[in-house]
Backbone as numpy.savetxt, mean C-alpha at the origin, in Angstrom:
# Nx Ny Nz CAx CAy CAz Cx Cy Cz
-12.31 -7.20 -6.62 -11.63 -5.98 -6.93 -11.69 -5.01 -5.62
-10.74 -4.01 -5.57 -10.80 -2.87 -4.59 -11.08 -1.84 -5.44
-12.41 -1.17 -5.28 -13.15 -0.25 -5.94 -12.95 0.91 -4.87
-12.92 2.13 -5.55 -13.01 3.42 -4.64 -14.50 3.42 -3.76
-14.45 3.90 -2.60 -15.79 4.14 -2.02 -16.73 4.93 -3.07
-17.84 4.87 -2.91 -18.75 5.41 -3.86 -18.77 6.94 -3.60
-18.66 7.39 -2.18 -18.68 8.97 -2.09 -17.45 9.58 -2.59
-16.33 8.81 -2.46 -15.11 9.18 -3.23 -14.93 9.33 -4.60
-15.47 8.32 -5.32 -15.69 8.28 -6.61 -16.53 9.28 -7.23
-17.66 9.67 -6.64 -18.64 10.58 -7.11 -17.74 12.17 -7.05
-17.24 12.08 -5.79 -16.42 13.53 -5.62 -15.49 13.63 -6.70
-14.75 12.80 -6.93 -13.59 12.65 -7.79 -13.82 12.89 -9.04
-14.86 12.20 -9.59 -15.58 12.62 -10.93 -15.98 13.71 -11.23
-16.70 14.55 -10.01 -17.15 16.04 -10.39 -15.92 16.87 -10.48
-14.99 16.51 -9.51 -13.56 17.56 -9.64 -13.07 17.49 -11.13
-13.25 16.29 -11.63 -12.56 16.38 -13.12 -13.23 16.86 -13.92
-14.51 17.09 -13.88 -15.17 17.70 -14.89 -14.92 19.28 -15.17
-14.42 19.88 -14.28 -13.48 21.13 -14.70 -12.68 21.34 -15.71
-12.13 20.01 -16.23 -11.09 20.08 -17.25 -11.55 19.04 -18.19
-10.78 19.66 -19.77 -11.40 18.59 -20.59 -10.54 17.48 -20.64
-11.22 16.25 -21.29 -10.48 15.16 -21.17 -8.97 15.37 -21.97
-8.70 16.11 -22.87 -7.46 16.12 -23.78 -6.70 16.61 -22.59
-6.97 17.93 -21.90 -6.04 18.43 -21.05 -5.48 17.46 -19.95
-6.53 16.71 -19.51 -6.08 15.69 -18.25 -5.22 14.84 -19.10
-5.43 14.23 -20.29 -4.44 13.19 -20.72 -3.25 13.66 -21.14
-3.08 14.91 -21.43 -1.62 15.66 -21.46 -1.06 15.60 -20.14
-1.80 15.99 -19.26 -1.26 16.21 -17.88 -0.46 14.72 -17.55
-1.47 13.83 -17.53 -1.10 12.41 -17.30 0.13 11.93 -17.83
0.22 12.12 -19.05 1.50 11.76 -20.16 2.76 12.47 -19.34
2.58 13.84 -18.76 3.72 14.47 -18.31 3.92 13.93 -17.22
2.97 13.64 -16.33 3.53 12.92 -14.82 3.97 11.46 -15.00
3.60 10.67 -16.03 3.92 9.46 -16.13 5.39 9.27 -16.64
5.94 10.31 -17.45 7.22 10.76 -17.83 7.87 10.97 -16.85
7.60 11.78 -15.91 8.48 11.99 -14.77 8.54 10.98 -13.68
7.45 10.17 -13.54 7.60 9.04 -12.47 8.63 7.94 -13.01
8.34 7.57 -14.50 9.33 6.81 -14.94 10.62 7.06 -15.19
11.02 8.22 -14.98 12.53 8.76 -15.33 13.31 8.06 -14.12
12.66 8.04 -13.10 13.25 7.37 -11.74 14.02 8.40 -11.03
13.72 9.77 -11.42 14.78 10.74 -10.98 13.72 11.47 -9.95
14.35 11.76 -8.49 13.33 12.74 -7.72 13.34 14.03 -8.38
12.21 14.85 -8.54 11.94 16.05 -8.92 12.64 16.96 -8.01
13.05 18.10 -8.82 13.58 19.17 -8.32 12.55 20.00 -7.66
11.61 20.20 -8.19 10.43 21.05 -7.90 9.07 20.11 -7.56
8.16 20.61 -6.82 6.93 19.69 -6.67 6.27 19.41 -7.94
5.75 18.02 -8.02 5.28 17.48 -9.45 3.97 18.07 -9.70
3.21 18.38 -8.26 1.71 18.69 -8.45 1.69 20.29 -8.18
1.97 20.94 -9.03 1.85 22.60 -8.91 0.98 23.35 -9.75
-0.09 22.55 -10.23 -1.25 23.27 -10.84 -2.51 22.61 -10.45
-3.69 23.15 -10.38 -4.76 22.81 -10.36 -5.05 21.46 -11.59
-5.02 21.58 -12.49 -4.82 20.84 -13.69 -4.09 19.40 -13.35
-2.77 19.56 -12.93 -1.81 18.55 -12.67 -2.55 17.76 -11.25
-2.90 18.22 -10.44 -3.50 17.71 -9.33 -4.68 16.97 -9.67
-5.53 17.50 -10.55 -6.83 16.59 -10.74 -6.27 15.54 -11.67
-5.31 15.70 -12.72 -4.92 14.51 -13.41 -4.39 13.43 -12.77
-3.47 13.84 -11.77 -2.87 13.05 -10.75 -3.83 12.07 -10.05
-4.72 12.69 -9.48 -5.91 12.27 -8.49 -6.65 11.20 -9.29
-7.05 11.52 -10.71 -7.84 10.78 -11.54 -7.14 9.50 -11.90
-5.70 9.78 -12.18 -4.78 8.78 -12.69 -4.44 7.59 -11.48
-3.93 8.22 -10.55 -3.55 7.48 -9.18 -4.03 7.40 -8.11
-5.06 8.16 -7.81 -5.83 7.85 -6.73 -6.67 6.54 -6.16
-7.23 6.11 -7.42 -7.70 4.73 -7.56 -6.93 3.59 -7.07
-5.39 3.49 -7.90 -4.62 2.54 -7.68 -3.94 2.67 -6.12
-3.65 4.01 -5.57 -3.06 4.19 -4.47 -4.12 3.67 -3.46
-5.24 3.97 -3.54 -6.23 3.61 -2.58 -6.03 2.05 -2.49
-6.19 1.31 -3.44 -6.21 0.14 -3.91 -5.12 -0.53 -3.21
-4.00 -0.40 -3.45 -2.73 -0.76 -2.58 -2.75 -0.40 -1.24
-3.10 0.92 -0.70 -3.06 1.06 0.75 -4.18 0.04 1.30
-5.45 0.07 0.79 -6.43 -0.83 1.11 -5.96 -2.39 1.27
-5.28 -2.81 0.51 -4.69 -4.20 0.39 -3.72 -4.26 1.63
-2.86 -3.31 1.92 -1.96 -3.45 2.88 -2.50 -3.38 4.24
-3.44 -2.23 4.32 -4.06 -2.22 5.65 -4.89 -3.38 6.01
-5.53 -4.13 4.94 -6.40 -5.34 5.21 -5.26 -6.45 5.72
-4.29 -6.67 5.41 -3.25 -7.58 5.83 -2.66 -7.15 7.20
-2.48 -5.96 7.44 -2.21 -5.50 8.87 -3.44 -5.96 9.93
-4.65 -5.78 9.31 -5.81 -6.25 10.32 -5.90 -7.56 10.52
-5.44 -8.33 9.64 -5.26 -9.85 9.70 -4.39 -10.36 10.72
-3.03 -9.71 10.79 -2.11 -10.32 11.68 -2.21 -9.36 13.05
-2.90 -8.34 13.11 -2.70 -7.50 14.18 -4.50 -6.86 14.48
-5.19 -8.01 14.81 -6.73 -7.54 15.07 -6.82 -6.72 16.11
-6.05 -6.58 17.07 -6.16 -5.71 18.33 -5.64 -4.23 18.02
-5.21 -3.93 16.82 -4.63 -2.79 16.84 -5.76 -2.02 16.11
-6.08 -0.91 16.90 -7.27 -0.07 16.51 -6.84 1.32 16.68
-6.46 1.75 15.76 -5.70 3.35 15.93 -6.82 4.31 16.01
-6.45 5.22 16.72 -7.34 6.44 16.87 -6.78 7.52 16.20
-5.43 7.74 15.95 -5.05 8.69 15.25 -3.89 8.24 14.18
-4.00 9.09 13.05 -3.14 8.94 11.87 -2.47 9.96 11.15
-1.17 9.87 10.95 -0.60 11.04 10.05 -0.13 10.35 8.73
-0.49 11.04 7.67 -0.25 10.62 6.35 0.86 11.64 5.76
2.23 11.00 5.80 3.02 12.04 5.43 3.40 11.85 3.59
3.18 13.20 3.12 3.43 13.21 1.62 1.93 12.68 1.19
1.01 12.97 1.90 -0.52 12.27 1.51 -1.21 12.68 0.24
-0.51 13.91 -0.50 -1.29 13.97 -1.88 -2.59 14.67 -1.45
-3.49 13.94 -2.24 -4.98 14.00 -2.26 -5.82 13.37 -1.23
-5.04 12.40 -0.53 -5.68 11.75 0.62 -6.16 10.35 0.57
-5.54 9.52 -0.48 -6.22 8.17 -0.90 -5.70 7.23 0.29
-4.55 7.45 1.03 -4.40 6.53 2.06 -5.46 6.71 3.65
-5.85 7.95 3.59 -6.63 8.18 4.70 -8.05 7.53 4.59
-8.45 7.51 3.22 -9.89 7.25 2.75 -9.57 5.50 3.01
-8.67 4.86 2.60 -8.49 3.46 2.94 -8.16 3.24 4.27
-7.59 3.87 5.08 -7.45 3.65 6.45 -8.73 3.49 7.15
-9.50 4.57 7.15 -10.87 4.73 7.57 -11.77 3.70 7.22
-11.71 3.05 6.07 -12.46 2.13 5.57 -12.08 0.75 6.28
-10.78 0.41 6.75 -10.36 -0.46 7.56 -10.72 -0.33 9.05
-10.16 0.74 9.45 -10.22 1.28 10.95 -11.31 2.25 11.34
-12.57 1.64 11.78 -13.59 2.76 12.02 -13.00 3.33 13.35
-12.11 3.01 14.18 -11.59 3.53 15.26 -10.93 4.95 15.09
-10.59 5.33 13.81 -9.71 6.51 13.44 -10.72 7.65 13.88
-10.22 8.40 14.40 -10.90 9.76 14.64 -10.08 11.10 14.62
-8.77 10.98 14.58 -8.11 12.19 14.42 -7.26 11.85 13.33
-7.10 12.55 12.29 -6.37 12.16 10.99 -5.65 13.46 10.57
-4.31 13.46 10.15 -3.55 14.59 9.70 -2.70 14.22 8.43
-2.89 14.97 7.29 -2.22 14.87 6.11 -1.28 15.81 5.95
0.10 15.66 5.86 1.17 16.35 5.52 1.41 16.45 4.05
1.41 17.46 3.52 1.33 17.67 1.86 2.18 18.90 1.79
3.02 19.11 0.66 3.78 20.34 0.21 2.92 21.05 -0.90
1.97 20.37 -1.50 1.45 21.09 -2.61 0.14 21.54 -2.14
-0.04 22.95 -2.30 -1.40 23.64 -1.85 -2.55 23.18 -2.71
-2.25 22.94 -4.01 -3.34 22.53 -4.94 -3.71 20.90 -4.66
-2.80 20.01 -4.00 -3.31 18.87 -3.70 -4.23 18.98 -2.42
-3.69 19.88 -1.36 -4.55 20.08 -0.30 -5.90 20.60 -0.61
-6.09 21.36 -1.64 -7.18 22.20 -1.79 -8.23 20.76 -2.41
-7.89 20.06 -3.42 -8.49 18.99 -3.86 -9.01 18.00 -2.70
-7.86 17.60 -2.07 -8.15 16.72 -1.01 -9.17 17.05 -0.03
-9.43 18.46 0.59 -10.14 18.93 1.23 -11.53 18.75 0.61
-11.66 19.20 -0.69 -12.89 19.22 -1.56 -13.26 17.59 -1.59
-12.73 16.71 -1.60 -12.98 15.25 -1.68 -13.65 14.71 -0.24
-12.95 14.97 0.69 -13.24 14.60 2.12 -14.36 15.28 2.36
-14.79 16.43 1.86 -15.77 17.25 2.21 -17.15 16.58 2.07
-17.22 15.53 1.09 -18.39 14.83 0.68 -18.35 13.28 1.24
-17.46 13.13 2.15 -17.11 11.73 2.92 -18.43 11.45 3.55
-18.70 10.36 3.82 -19.90 9.81 4.66 -19.44 9.71 5.93
-17.97 9.66 6.13 -17.33 9.39 7.37 -16.98 10.73 7.98
-17.43 10.76 9.29 -16.94 12.32 10.22 -15.52 12.39 10.24
-14.75 11.29 10.47 -13.33 11.11 10.65 -12.70 11.88 9.45
-13.22 11.53 8.34 -12.79 12.18 6.98 -13.13 13.42 6.93
-14.25 13.77 7.03 -14.67 15.18 6.97 -14.07 16.12 7.87
-13.54 15.62 9.01 -12.62 16.54 9.83 -10.95 16.12 9.69
-10.69 15.77 8.67 -9.21 15.60 8.46 -8.36 16.95 8.46
-7.41 17.08 9.09 -6.68 18.04 9.25 -5.63 18.18 8.28
-5.50 19.29 7.38 -4.40 19.30 6.11 -3.46 20.24 6.59
-2.09 19.80 6.29 -0.95 20.73 6.96 -0.09 20.67 5.67
0.30 22.14 5.21 1.12 22.36 4.19 2.46 22.54 4.63
3.50 21.54 4.15 4.73 21.61 4.62 5.56 20.45 4.00
6.97 20.70 4.01 7.70 19.61 3.57 8.17 18.88 4.61
8.86 17.52 4.25 9.28 16.74 5.38 10.52 17.30 6.02
10.69 17.64 7.20 11.40 18.19 8.08 12.00 17.31 9.26
13.12 16.64 9.15 13.45 15.49 10.10 13.82 16.28 11.34
14.03 17.74 11.27 14.44 18.70 12.52 13.20 19.16 13.43
12.23 18.74 12.77 10.96 19.04 13.46 10.37 17.85 14.38
9.57 18.01 15.11 9.01 16.90 16.03 8.51 15.88 15.30
9.09 14.65 15.53 8.56 13.32 14.71 6.94 13.29 14.88
6.33 12.76 13.54 5.02 12.59 13.51 4.48 11.40 14.66
3.60 11.88 15.76 3.05 11.17 16.84 1.75 10.94 16.48
1.37 9.42 16.19 0.20 9.11 15.83 0.38 7.57 15.84
-0.94 6.93 16.15 -0.98 5.52 16.16 -0.62 4.77 14.95
-0.85 5.44 13.74 -0.87 4.97 12.57 0.11 6.14 11.75
1.22 5.85 11.16 2.03 6.89 10.46 1.94 5.87 9.14
1.67 6.75 7.85 1.72 6.03 6.60 2.63 6.98 5.76
3.40 6.26 4.88 4.21 7.00 3.83 4.25 6.23 2.64
3.35 6.47 1.67 2.93 5.89 0.52 3.50 6.57 -0.88
4.27 5.73 -1.61 4.66 6.37 -2.94 5.48 7.56 -2.67
6.37 7.97 -1.53 7.03 9.03 -1.08 8.60 8.69 -1.50
8.99 7.68 -0.68 10.41 7.26 -0.74 11.25 7.85 -2.18
10.55 7.21 -3.22 10.93 7.51 -4.71 11.15 9.09 -5.01
10.32 9.76 -4.35 10.42 11.08 -4.89 11.31 11.88 -4.02
12.12 11.26 -3.15 13.06 11.88 -2.03 14.49 11.55 -2.79
15.40 12.47 -2.45 16.86 12.13 -2.70 17.16 11.07 -2.04
18.13 10.09 -2.35 18.54 8.86 -1.61 19.14 9.32 -0.16
20.01 10.17 -0.17 20.70 10.54 1.16 19.94 10.90 2.05
18.46 11.51 2.03 17.51 11.82 2.73 16.72 10.62 3.35
16.69 9.54 2.73 15.69 8.60 2.88 15.72 7.75 4.37
16.90 7.58 4.74 17.02 7.13 5.99 16.65 7.72 6.98
17.08 9.13 6.98 16.81 10.10 8.06 15.39 10.12 8.17
14.50 10.25 7.07 13.00 10.45 7.20 12.28 9.07 7.53
12.86 8.09 7.29 12.31 6.80 7.69 12.47 6.71 9.48
13.76 7.11 9.92 13.93 7.08 11.35 13.08 8.13 11.91
12.93 9.33 11.25 12.05 10.24 11.97 10.57 9.70 11.85
10.06 9.02 10.65 8.79 8.66 10.82 8.35 7.61 11.77
9.29 6.94 12.00 9.35 5.73 12.88 9.31 6.09 14.49
9.61 7.16 14.89 10.12 7.38 16.24 8.96 7.40 17.21
7.83 7.91 16.85 6.69 8.01 17.84 5.42 7.32 17.35
5.43 6.19 16.77 4.25 5.73 16.05 3.94 4.23 16.69
2.99 3.74 16.72 2.65 2.52 17.08 2.57 1.61 15.88
2.61 2.07 14.54 2.44 1.39 13.27 2.93 2.13 12.23
3.94 1.84 11.58 4.62 2.57 10.26 4.44 1.76 9.25
3.66 2.40 8.08 3.44 1.80 6.85 3.94 2.26 5.69
4.84 1.83 5.21 5.70 2.38 3.97 5.41 1.47 2.57
4.73 2.14 1.58 4.29 1.57 0.16 5.14 2.23 -0.80
5.52 1.32 -1.65 6.34 1.91 -3.01 5.89 1.08 -4.12
6.26 1.59 -5.23 5.59 0.89 -6.48 6.28 -0.47 -6.49
5.69 -1.56 -7.08 6.11 -2.77 -7.01 6.92 -3.03 -8.05
7.80 -2.19 -8.41 9.09 -2.31 -9.33 10.34 -2.88 -8.68
11.48 -3.30 -9.34 12.55 -3.65 -8.94 13.30 -2.30 -8.03
12.97 -1.20 -8.49 13.45 -0.10 -7.81 12.55 0.25 -6.45
11.52 -0.01 -6.36 10.60 0.27 -5.41 11.07 -0.82 -4.23
11.16 -1.76 -4.77 11.44 -2.93 -3.84 12.87 -2.63 -3.17
13.87 -2.21 -3.88 15.13 -1.71 -3.30 14.76 -0.69 -2.29
13.98 0.12 -2.49 13.84 1.16 -1.43 12.96 0.64 -0.13
12.16 -0.30 -0.34 11.33 -1.16 0.60 12.33 -1.97 1.50
13.08 -2.74 0.91 14.17 -3.68 1.47 15.07 -2.74 2.20
15.56 -1.80 1.96 16.39 -0.79 2.69 15.58 -0.33 3.82
14.46 0.21 3.52 13.62 0.53 4.88 13.46 -0.66 5.67
13.04 -1.77 5.39 13.21 -2.97 6.10 14.20 -3.15 6.89
15.38 -3.27 6.47 16.64 -3.51 7.40 16.79 -2.27 8.38
16.57 -1.00 7.81 16.86 -0.04 8.85 15.98 -0.11 9.94
14.56 -0.40 9.74 13.52 -0.42 10.68 13.80 -1.63 11.64
14.44 -2.70 11.33 14.71 -3.90 11.86 15.85 -3.50 12.90
17.04 -2.68 12.39 18.10 -2.32 13.04 17.72 -1.49 14.06
16.74 -0.51 13.91 16.08 0.33 15.04 15.52 -0.37 16.16
15.16 -1.73 16.07 14.40 -2.67 17.18 13.09 -2.62 17.01
12.40 -2.20 15.77 11.02 -2.39 15.40 10.77 -3.83 14.98
9.76 -4.43 15.30 9.28 -5.78 14.70 8.76 -5.49 13.42
8.98 -6.25 12.45 8.38 -6.47 11.22 6.92 -6.96 11.56
5.73 -6.41 10.99 4.64 -7.03 11.20 3.93 -7.38 9.73
4.46 -6.90 8.91 3.87 -7.34 7.45 4.85 -6.74 6.33
4.93 -7.65 5.26 4.37 -8.92 4.69 5.21 -10.04 5.26
6.35 -9.65 6.07 7.25 -10.41 6.17 6.88 -11.51 7.38
7.17 -12.84 7.09 6.62 -13.51 8.10 7.78 -14.03 9.23
9.01 -13.22 8.96 10.31 -13.29 9.89 10.90 -11.97 9.82
12.05 -12.19 10.64 13.08 -10.93 10.68 14.49 -11.11 10.30
14.72 -12.47 9.44 16.01 -12.80 8.86 15.93 -11.89 7.60
17.21 -11.61 7.19 17.45 -11.11 5.89 16.46 -11.57 4.77
16.01 -10.66 3.75 15.00 -11.14 2.92 15.69 -12.14 2.05
15.21 -13.14 1.80 15.56 -14.49 1.12 15.57 -14.17 -0.54
14.69 -13.33 -1.08 14.79 -13.17 -2.29 16.01 -12.44 -2.89
16.63 -13.25 -4.05 17.85 -12.98 -4.59 17.85 -11.72 -5.25
18.56 -10.73 -4.65 18.86 -9.31 -5.10 19.02 -9.24 -6.45
18.72 -8.52 -7.37 18.97 -8.39 -8.74 18.40 -9.37 -9.70
17.82 -10.25 -9.05 17.18 -11.47 -9.80 15.52 -11.49 -9.92
15.21 -10.92 -8.65 13.65 -10.98 -8.37 13.41 -10.04 -7.18
12.06 -9.64 -7.12 11.80 -8.57 -6.22 10.52 -9.08 -5.50
10.28 -8.44 -4.34 9.28 -8.99 -3.53 7.93 -7.90 -3.68
7.09 -8.33 -4.43 5.95 -7.41 -4.53 4.57 -7.92 -4.79
3.32 -7.18 -4.66 1.92 -7.80 -4.39 1.43 -7.01 -5.65
0.16 -7.52 -5.86 -0.70 -6.92 -6.79 -2.00 -6.91 -6.25
-2.92 -5.93 -6.54 -4.24 -5.80 -6.29 -4.91 -5.30 -7.63
-6.12 -5.76 -7.88 -6.98 -5.38 -9.03 -7.92 -4.70 -8.61
-8.18 -3.36 -9.53 -9.12 -2.57 -9.32 -10.01 -2.20 -10.64
-11.17 -1.85 -10.69 -11.93 -1.53 -11.94 -11.66 -0.26 -12.50
-11.63 -0.12 -13.67 -11.69 1.11 -14.36 -12.90 1.95 -14.42
-13.13 2.78 -13.72 -14.44 3.49 -13.74 -14.52 4.78 -14.64
-15.69 5.41 -14.41 -15.56 6.79 -15.21 -14.62 7.81 -14.83
-13.91 7.59 -13.78 -12.82 8.42 -13.27 -11.84 8.03 -13.90
-11.29 6.86 -14.20 -10.20 6.21 -14.88 -10.38 6.81 -16.32
-11.42 6.69 -16.95 -11.74 6.69 -18.53 -11.65 8.43 -18.76
-11.72 9.22 -17.68 -11.55 10.63 -18.01 -10.02 11.08 -18.32
-9.18 10.19 -17.60 -7.78 10.75 -17.72 -6.77 9.43 -18.49
-7.42 8.36 -18.79 -6.72 7.29 -19.70 -7.34 6.47 -20.34
-6.72 6.12 -21.56 -7.43 5.21 -22.35 -7.07 3.71 -22.15
-8.17 2.99 -22.30 -7.58 1.59 -21.90 -8.87 0.56 -22.19
-8.76 -0.48 -23.03 -9.63 -1.28 -23.31 -10.60 -2.13 -22.20
-9.42 -2.44 -21.36 -10.04 -3.41 -20.23 -10.89 -2.75 -19.26
-11.64 -3.51 -18.71 -12.41 -2.82 -17.43 -11.80 -2.88 -16.16
-10.64 -3.27 -16.08 -9.81 -3.16 -14.87 -8.40 -3.15 -15.13
-7.57 -2.80 -13.99 -6.09 -2.78 -14.01 -5.60 -3.34 -12.73
-4.28 -3.85 -12.99 -3.52 -4.30 -11.61 -2.71 -3.36 -11.43
-2.63 -2.92 -10.05 -1.65 -2.05 -9.36 -0.58 -2.81 -8.39
0.71 -2.95 -9.01 1.49 -3.53 -8.40 2.39 -2.67 -7.16
2.58 -3.37 -6.02 3.38 -2.46 -5.08 4.21 -3.28 -4.34
5.00 -2.81 -3.23 5.83 -3.32 -2.31 5.68 -2.50 -0.95
5.92 -3.27 -0.11 5.62 -2.44 1.11 6.31 -3.23 2.33
6.38 -2.28 3.35 6.92 -2.91 4.91 5.88 -2.00 5.85
5.75 -2.93 6.99 4.79 -2.53 7.99 5.86 -2.85 9.30
6.10 -1.83 10.23 6.91 -2.16 11.35 6.11 -1.39 12.67
6.59 -1.95 13.64 5.97 -1.62 14.98 6.66 -1.95 16.11
6.77 -0.95 17.22 7.66 -1.30 18.28 6.80 -2.25 19.21
5.49 -2.81 18.73 4.65 -3.55 19.72 4.98 -5.12 19.17
4.58 -6.14 19.98 4.85 -7.40 19.47 3.54 -8.19 19.01
3.24 -7.57 17.66 2.09 -8.21 17.13 2.55 -9.59 16.50
1.56 -10.37 16.11 1.71 -11.62 15.65 1.97 -11.37 14.22
3.16 -12.25 13.36 3.21 -12.25 11.94 2.67 -13.33 11.23
2.42 -13.01 10.15 2.04 -14.22 9.23 2.92 -15.57 9.53
2.23 -16.67 9.21 2.91 -18.06 9.23 3.77 -18.07 7.78
3.26 -17.47 6.85 3.91 -17.52 5.67 3.27 -16.57 4.83
3.88 -16.19 3.60 3.08 -15.09 2.54 3.39 -15.72 1.26
2.06 -15.79 0.79 2.08 -16.07 -0.85 2.55 -14.90 -1.52
3.57 -15.34 -2.44 4.51 -14.34 -3.21 4.09 -14.24 -4.59
3.33 -15.26 -5.04 2.75 -15.01 -6.50 1.36 -15.55 -6.57
0.94 -15.20 -7.75 -0.55 -15.74 -8.11 -0.51 -17.10 -7.96
-1.38 -17.72 -7.16 -1.34 -19.17 -7.02 -1.88 -19.88 -8.29
-1.10 -21.05 -8.62 -1.27 -21.79 -9.79 -2.30 -22.84 -9.41
-3.36 -23.24 -10.34 -4.57 -24.24 -9.90 -4.52 -25.41 -10.89
-3.30 -26.08 -11.02 -3.52 -27.32 -12.04 -4.59 -28.33 -11.48
-5.27 -29.03 -12.23 -6.18 -29.93 -11.93 -6.01 -30.80 -10.43
-7.01 -30.41 -9.51 -6.79 -31.06 -8.29 -6.00 -30.50 -7.39
-5.16 -29.35 -7.49 -4.02 -29.01 -6.88 -4.10 -27.56 -6.89
-3.47 -26.95 -5.49 -3.05 -25.35 -5.68 -1.51 -25.39 -5.40
-0.94 -24.73 -6.30 0.54 -24.61 -6.29 1.00 -23.13 -5.66
1.70 -22.93 -4.73 2.06 -21.62 -4.09 3.55 -21.52 -3.98
3.92 -20.17 -4.09 5.23 -19.96 -4.00 5.15 -19.17 -2.34
5.88 -19.55 -1.41 5.67 -19.06 0.03 7.18 -18.60 0.57
6.80 -17.36 1.25 8.12 -16.82 2.02 7.75 -17.43 3.26
8.52 -18.31 3.98 8.15 -19.09 5.26 8.85 -18.32 6.67
8.13 -18.76 7.63 8.40 -18.17 9.08 9.99 -18.57 9.39
10.41 -19.34 8.62 11.94 -19.86 8.93 12.83 -19.05 8.18
12.29 -18.06 7.42 13.32 -17.39 6.58 13.60 -17.84 5.15
12.93 -19.01 4.75 13.15 -19.61 3.36 12.04 -19.25 2.27
12.44 -19.54 1.08 11.52 -19.72 0.09 11.23 -20.83 -0.16
10.02 -21.18 -0.69 9.69 -22.56 -1.17 8.48 -22.66 -1.74
8.30 -23.84 -2.43 6.98 -24.09 -3.06 6.18 -25.08 -2.62
4.87 -24.86 -2.38 3.82 -25.57 -1.70 3.04 -26.16 -2.59
2.51 -27.51 -2.62 1.51 -27.86 -3.32 0.69 -28.67 -2.35
-0.86 -28.26 -2.48 -1.84 -28.76 -1.65 -2.83 -29.44 -2.70
-3.10 -30.66 -2.50 -3.94 -31.52 -3.35 -5.21 -31.48 -2.62
-6.18 -31.96 -3.81 -7.37 -32.08 -3.28 -7.67 -33.15 -1.96
-6.82 -33.94 -1.92 -6.91 -34.93 -0.79 -6.64 -34.53 0.74
-6.32 -33.34 0.64 -6.13 -32.53 1.91 -7.13 -31.75 2.38
-8.50 -31.96 1.93 -9.42 -31.60 2.38 -9.65 -30.23 2.72
-9.82 -29.74 4.21 -9.75 -28.37 4.38 -8.80 -27.65 4.08
-7.59 -28.20 4.09 -6.47 -27.17 3.65 -6.52 -26.98 1.98
-7.02 -27.86 1.29 -7.20 -27.57 -0.18 -8.33 -26.59 -0.33
-9.34 -26.69 0.37 -10.50 -25.72 0.40 -10.12 -24.45 0.57
-9.08 -24.24 1.68 -8.56 -22.98 2.19 -7.75 -22.55 0.97
-6.90 -23.39 0.49 -5.73 -22.96 -0.58 -6.57 -22.42 -1.95
-7.65 -22.82 -2.13 -8.45 -22.52 -3.24 -8.67 -20.83 -3.35
-8.91 -20.39 -2.10 -9.46 -19.20 -2.07 -8.42 -18.18 -1.65
-7.24 -18.81 -1.70 -5.85 -17.75 -1.64 -5.64 -16.93 -2.69
-5.08 -15.74 -2.48 -4.79 -14.69 -3.38 -3.48 -14.24 -2.96
-2.66 -13.81 -4.22 -1.27 -13.08 -4.06 -1.42 -12.18 -2.72
-0.08 -12.55 -1.94 -0.20 -11.70 -0.97 -0.96 -12.08 0.47
-1.61 -13.02 0.49 -2.40 -13.60 1.49 -1.44 -14.64 2.32
-1.80 -14.81 3.33 -1.30 -15.53 4.48 -1.54 -16.85 4.34
-0.36 -17.88 4.50 -0.43 -19.23 4.26 0.49 -20.17 5.26
0.22 -20.82 6.11 -1.57 -21.38 6.18 -2.32 -20.52 6.96
-3.56 -20.19 6.65 -4.28 -19.06 7.41 -4.39 -19.43 8.91
-4.73 -18.67 9.84 -4.77 -18.81 11.29 -6.44 -19.21 11.43
-6.44 -20.12 12.42 -7.79 -20.46 12.62 -8.64 -21.54 11.78
-9.73 -22.04 12.16 -10.31 -23.19 11.16 -9.90 -24.32 11.75
-10.24 -25.61 11.18 -9.78 -26.80 11.73 -9.21 -27.54 10.49
-7.91 -26.95 9.91 -7.28 -27.51 8.89 -6.64 -28.72 9.43
-6.50 -29.71 8.66 -5.64 -30.99 8.91 -4.24 -30.55 8.79
-3.61 -31.59 9.51 -2.18 -31.53 9.80 -1.51 -31.57 7.99
-0.34 -31.05 7.87 0.29 -31.19 6.42 0.32 -32.73 5.81
-0.25 -32.91 4.87 -0.15 -34.37 4.30 0.94 -34.39 3.28
0.80 -35.48 2.46 1.94 -35.82 1.57 1.93 -34.85 0.47
0.72 -34.32 0.00 0.77 -33.40 -1.03 1.34 -32.05 -0.77
2.20 -31.78 0.55 2.93 -30.55 0.52 4.26 -30.57 0.82
5.04 -29.84 -0.08 6.59 -30.03 -0.11 7.02 -28.42 -0.19
8.31 -28.43 0.34 9.04 -27.21 0.19 9.98 -27.46 -0.87
10.14 -26.51 -1.76 11.07 -26.88 -2.87 12.57 -26.16 -2.21
């Protein structure tokens, strides 16, 4: 499971104690209705201290978990990428920067661009208790995304759960602006059909701009997933902590956050050999995988016990991981592997 760092969890739990559970729950219900409407808001969603606290308690653990999963995959294919600077566009209360610092200790200069003053206020309170010096020194800039301003110049630029809040007519310009002066652009959206459509549109645009696709795609051909019939998304499991229980009801001790994403760079990083697109199935003595392959195809791979180290590696795979893994002494593909 991908849990919040303890210092963030404690700070967030403390911030929520200012409000009653009932008030937080009512605010969460309003936020959920707005997000599920699929309509970009005409005014900022986070415009009160209560709404910001409810949002942070409800969404920050899941946003952190999704961002951490994406950054972990970037680190696998681009181990030499050691960013010093990050700009998080529309960063809310800062979930992305917490996840980035957990993956890249090289980060030293971080800026969050956010239009809600209440979100900035809470974000500052949260990083104030961080064990990381880079987090304690985060710069918070209040403002809307303005493509006529200088583009964000940083090693790492993140744009998480933002495109869906923008009018469709503005998205392409904002993606171009975000990609102009960065070594790595990360875009994350909800793992829904609509979120995937925004991500695949961004993917096509970034490819047309001449950037290389870093993850999750193992190739730069058109996405092979049948549009309108399926969508590319991934999932990460996170525990429901006391933070969650303050703002939502739930009998389970965990929840699954589904997300779609694309990462692009002007640099020539290695791409995954293939990407696992669904939870691996494990019938007796086998591991069954659905793979997006580096030749642009979708296929089913079955790894049997008689394949030795390949089977042992496949047993440890999770949805979203690379296959076959790089490194180790895997035997060549045997009779137990086939593409459908």
